[in-house]
CSV table of C-alpha atoms in Angstrom, one decimal:
chain,number,residue,atom,x,y,z
W,121,MET,CA,68.7,82.2,120.0
W,122,ARG,CA,68.6,83.7,122.8
W,123,ARG,CA,65.6,85.9,122.9
W,124,SER,CA,66.8,89.9,122.8
W,125,PRO,CA,65.4,91.7,126.5
W,126,GLU,CA,62.0,93.9,126.7
W,127,ILE,CA,64.7,96.1,128.9
W,128,SER,CA,67.6,97.2,129.6
W,129,VAL,CA,68.5,99.4,133.0
W,130,LEU,CA,72.2,100.7,132.0
W,131,VAL,CA,73.7,102.0,135.6
W,132,ALA,CA,77.2,104.2,135.0
W,133,THR,CA,79.5,104.8,138.7
W,134,TYR,CA,82.6,105.7,139.1
W,135,ASN,CA,83.7,105.3,141.9
W,136,GLN,CA,80.8,104.7,143.7
W,137,GLY,CA,80.6,101.4,145.2
W,138,ARG,CA,79.6,102.0,148.9
W,139,PHE,CA,76.2,102.7,146.6
W,140,LEU,CA,77.0,99.9,144.1
W,141,LYS,CA,76.2,97.2,145.7
W,142,GLY,CA,72.8,98.0,147.3
W,143,CYS,CA,71.7,99.7,143.9
W,144,LEU,CA,72.5,95.8,141.9
W,145,GLU,CA,71.1,93.8,144.8
W,146,SER,CA,67.3,96.0,144.1
W,147,LEU,CA,67.9,95.5,140.1
W,148,LEU,CA,68.9,91.4,140.4
W,149,SER,CA,65.9,91.3,142.8
W,150,GLN,CA,63.1,92.7,139.9
W,151,SER,CA,60.4,89.7,139.8
W,152,LEU,CA,60.4,89.8,136.4
W,153,HIS,CA,62.6,86.9,134.8
W,154,PRO,CA,65.6,87.5,134.0
W,155,SER,CA,65.6,86.9,130.3
W,156,VAL,CA,63.1,90.2,129.9
W,157,TYR,CA,66.0,92.5,131.6
W,158,GLU,CA,69.0,92.8,131.7
W,159,VAL,CA,71.7,94.8,133.8
W,160,LEU,CA,74.4,96.7,132.1
W,161,VAL,CA,77.6,98.6,134.8
W,162,VAL,CA,80.0,101.2,132.7
W,163,ASP,CA,82.8,101.7,135.2
W,164,ASP,CA,83.9,105.0,134.4
W,165,GLY,CA,87.2,104.2,134.8
W,166,SER,CA,86.8,103.9,138.9
W,167,THR,CA,89.8,102.7,141.0
W,168,ALA,CA,90.3,98.6,141.3
W,169,SER,CA,87.4,98.3,144.1
W,170,THR,CA,85.2,98.3,141.9
W,171,ALA,CA,86.2,96.4,139.7
W,172,GLN,CA,86.1,94.3,142.4
W,173,LEU,CA,82.9,94.3,143.0
W,174,LEU,CA,81.5,94.3,139.6
W,175,SER,CA,83.3,90.5,139.1
W,176,GLY,CA,81.5,89.6,142.1
W,177,TYR,CA,78.0,90.2,139.1
W,178,ARG,CA,79.9,88.0,136.4
W,179,ASP,CA,77.4,86.2,135.7
W,180,ARG,CA,74.1,88.3,136.7
W,181,VAL,CA,75.6,91.5,135.2
W,182,HIS,CA,76.9,93.2,131.9
W,183,SER,CA,80.4,95.4,133.0
W,184,ILE,CA,82.0,97.2,130.7
W,185,HIS,CA,85.5,98.5,131.6
W,186,LEU,CA,86.7,101.8,130.5
W,187,LYS,CA,90.4,102.9,130.6
W,188,ALA,CA,89.8,106.3,131.8
W,189,HIS,CA,87.0,108.6,133.5
W,190,ARG,CA,85.6,110.1,130.4
W,191,GLY,CA,82.6,111.2,132.0
W,192,LEU,CA,79.0,110.1,132.3
W,193,ALA,CA,77.7,111.6,129.5
W,194,ALA,CA,80.5,109.3,127.4
W,195,ALA,CA,79.9,106.1,129.6
W,196,CYS,CA,76.6,105.7,129.3
W,197,ASN,CA,76.6,106.2,125.5
W,198,VAL,CA,79.7,103.1,125.5
W,199,GLY,CA,76.3,101.5,127.4
W,200,LEU,CA,73.7,101.7,124.6
W,201,GLU,CA,76.3,101.3,122.1
W,202,ARG,CA,75.8,97.7,124.6
W,203,ALA,CA,72.4,97.4,125.0
W,204,ARG,CA,69.6,94.8,123.9
W,205,GLY,CA,66.0,96.0,125.2
W,206,ARG,CA,63.5,97.8,122.8
W,207,PHE,CA,63.7,100.1,126.5
W,208,LEU,CA,65.7,102.6,128.3
W,209,VAL,CA,65.6,103.0,131.8
W,210,ARG,CA,69.1,104.3,133.2
W,211,VAL,CA,69.5,104.3,137.3
W,212,ASP,CA,72.3,106.3,139.2
W,213,SER,CA,74.5,103.9,141.5
W,214,ASP,CA,73.1,105.1,144.8
W,215,ASP,CA,69.3,103.8,143.4
W,216,ARG,CA,67.2,101.6,145.0
W,217,LEU,CA,64.5,100.4,142.8
W,218,ASP,CA,61.3,98.9,144.9
W,219,PRO,CA,61.2,94.4,143.1
W,220,ARG,CA,57.4,95.7,141.1
W,221,ALA,CA,59.5,98.8,139.6
W,222,LEU,CA,60.6,97.3,135.5
W,223,PHE,CA,57.0,95.2,135.2
W,224,GLN,CA,55.4,98.2,136.9
W,225,LEU,CA,57.3,100.6,134.1
W,226,LEU,CA,56.9,97.5,131.7
W,227,GLN,CA,53.6,96.8,131.9
W,228,ALA,CA,52.3,100.4,131.5
W,229,THR,CA,54.0,100.1,128.3
W,230,ARG,CA,51.6,97.9,126.0
W,231,GLY,CA,50.4,99.4,123.1
W,232,ASP,CA,51.6,102.7,122.6
W,233,GLY,CA,55.5,102.7,123.9
W,234,GLU,CA,57.7,103.2,121.5
W,235,ASN,CA,57.1,106.0,121.4
W,236,VAL,CA,56.3,107.0,125.0
W,237,ILE,CA,58.8,109.2,127.4
W,238,LEU,CA,57.2,106.9,131.1
W,239,LEU,CA,57.9,109.8,133.5
W,240,PRO,CA,57.9,108.2,137.2
W,241,ASP,CA,57.0,110.4,140.7
W,242,HIS,CA,59.5,111.1,143.0
W,243,TRP,CA,60.3,112.4,146.8
W,244,GLU,CA,61.2,115.5,147.8
W,245,VAL,CA,63.6,115.0,151.2
W,246,ARG,CA,64.3,118.3,153.2
W,247,GLY,CA,65.9,116.5,156.3
W,248,LYS,CA,63.1,114.4,157.9
W,249,VAL,CA,60.4,115.5,155.7
W,250,ARG,CA,59.0,114.7,153.0
W,251,ARG,CA,57.1,114.7,150.4
W,252,ARG,CA,55.8,113.6,146.8
W,253,VAL,CA,56.5,115.2,144.0
W,254,SER,CA,55.0,115.1,140.7
W,255,PRO,CA,56.3,115.6,137.6
W,256,ASP,CA,54.5,118.3,135.5
W,257,VAL,CA,54.7,116.8,131.5
W,258,LYS,CA,55.1,119.7,130.5
W,259,ASP,CA,57.9,121.2,132.1
W,260,VAL,CA,60.7,118.8,130.7
W,261,PHE,CA,62.9,120.1,133.6
W,262,SER,CA,60.5,118.0,136.9
W,263,TRP,CA,61.5,114.8,134.7
W,264,LEU,CA,63.9,112.7,136.7
W,265,ALA,CA,67.0,111.5,134.9
W,266,ALA,CA,67.1,108.0,137.1
W,267,GLY,CA,63.9,105.5,136.7
W,268,VAL,CA,62.5,107.5,133.8
W,269,LEU,CA,61.9,104.8,130.9
W,270,MET,CA,62.8,105.1,127.3
W,271,PRO,CA,62.5,103.9,124.1
W,272,LEU,CA,65.9,102.5,123.3
W,273,GLU,CA,66.0,102.8,119.5
W,274,GLN,CA,64.9,106.4,119.3
W,275,VAL,CA,67.3,107.5,122.4
W,276,ARG,CA,69.6,106.7,119.2
W,277,ARG,CA,68.5,107.6,117.0
W,278,ALA,CA,68.4,111.1,118.8
W,279,GLY,CA,72.0,110.8,119.2
W,280,GLY,CA,72.3,109.4,123.2
W,281,TYR,CA,73.9,111.7,125.3
W,282,ARG,CA,75.6,114.7,124.7
W,283,PRO,CA,77.8,116.2,127.3
W,284,LEU,CA,76.1,118.7,129.1
W,285,PHE,CA,75.1,120.2,132.3
W,286,TRP,CA,71.7,119.2,131.9
W,287,GLU,CA,72.7,116.2,129.4
W,288,GLU,CA,69.0,114.7,130.6
W,289,VAL,CA,66.8,117.7,130.1
W,290,ASP,CA,69.0,117.6,126.6
W,291,LEU,CA,68.8,114.3,125.7
W,292,TYR,CA,64.6,115.0,126.8
W,293,LEU,CA,64.1,117.7,124.9
W,294,ARG,CA,65.6,115.9,121.7
W,295,LEU,CA,63.4,113.7,122.4
W,296,LEU,CA,60.3,115.0,122.3
W,297,GLU,CA,61.5,117.1,118.8
W,298,ARG,CA,61.3,113.5,117.3
W,299,GLY,CA,57.3,112.7,118.4
W,300,VAL,CA,58.0,110.7,121.6
W,301,ARG,CA,55.0,112.0,124.2
W,302,PRO,CA,55.3,112.5,128.1
W,303,ALA,CA,53.0,110.5,129.9
W,304,ARG,CA,52.7,109.8,133.1
W,305,LEU,CA,52.8,106.1,134.7
W,306,PRO,CA,49.7,105.4,136.3
W,307,LYS,CA,50.4,102.9,139.1
W,308,PRO,CA,52.9,104.4,141.4
W,309,LEU,CA,53.9,101.2,143.2
W,310,PRO,CA,52.9,101.2,146.9
W,311,ARG,CA,57.0,101.4,148.3
W,312,PRO,CA,58.7,104.2,146.6
W,313,PRO,CA,63.0,102.9,146.3
W,314,ILE,CA,64.5,105.2,147.5
W,315,ARG,CA,67.8,107.8,146.7
W,316,ARG,CA,70.4,108.8,149.1
W,317,SER,CA,72.4,110.6,147.9
W,318,GLY,CA,74.5,111.5,144.3
W,319,SER,CA,76.0,113.6,142.1
W,320,ASN,CA,72.6,115.8,141.1
W,321,THR,CA,71.3,115.8,145.2
W,322,SER,CA,72.6,118.0,148.2
W,323,PRO,CA,72.4,116.9,151.9
W,324,SER,CA,69.0,118.8,151.8
W,325,ARG,CA,67.0,118.3,149.2
W,326,ILE,CA,67.6,114.4,148.5
W,327,GLN,CA,65.2,112.7,145.9
W,328,ALA,CA,63.7,109.1,145.6
W,329,VAL,CA,62.3,107.6,142.6
W,330,SER,CA,59.0,106.8,142.9
W,331,VAL,CA,57.6,104.3,140.4
């Protein structure tokens, strides 16, 4: 019987082929053994180029192709239905993870991981100026969407994602209501992954997830 992975990494993508390849390469280069985590990509009704790109990863990535564009929340929920891990980490198509990122996240869950939202630091970039920003565990609006580790079953019980402007914050609040507590990642990686652009960024403020 095939062992279930510890972590399900979920990527919901829509016409982001120019970024997706780099994202997938970083996910498939993790130091964890491939049996410990899975990569799921939900293609939210993109053009044929995205499907063609994903076909080159069919042996290493679980791809789900939606016939029509349904939006981020719906695409993420499709991924939740297929995910098999104990934990969920959602990343966007333009995110890059350090090869040790998933290892550090998983290592930090030892003990009480089923009831913890694990929050990484991130970089805030304005032009050529970059500064490291740490999330405030008491301020849910300071928590990033990408790179956060959550207990998968708790996410399902909370109802998954809802089609709201702040869909991730909405999910975090429902997890907190269920008794899941936030925690800072205690040991950041020396080299943070770069988040180059995306729907939640602008040219003047680009964020990079740091785990």
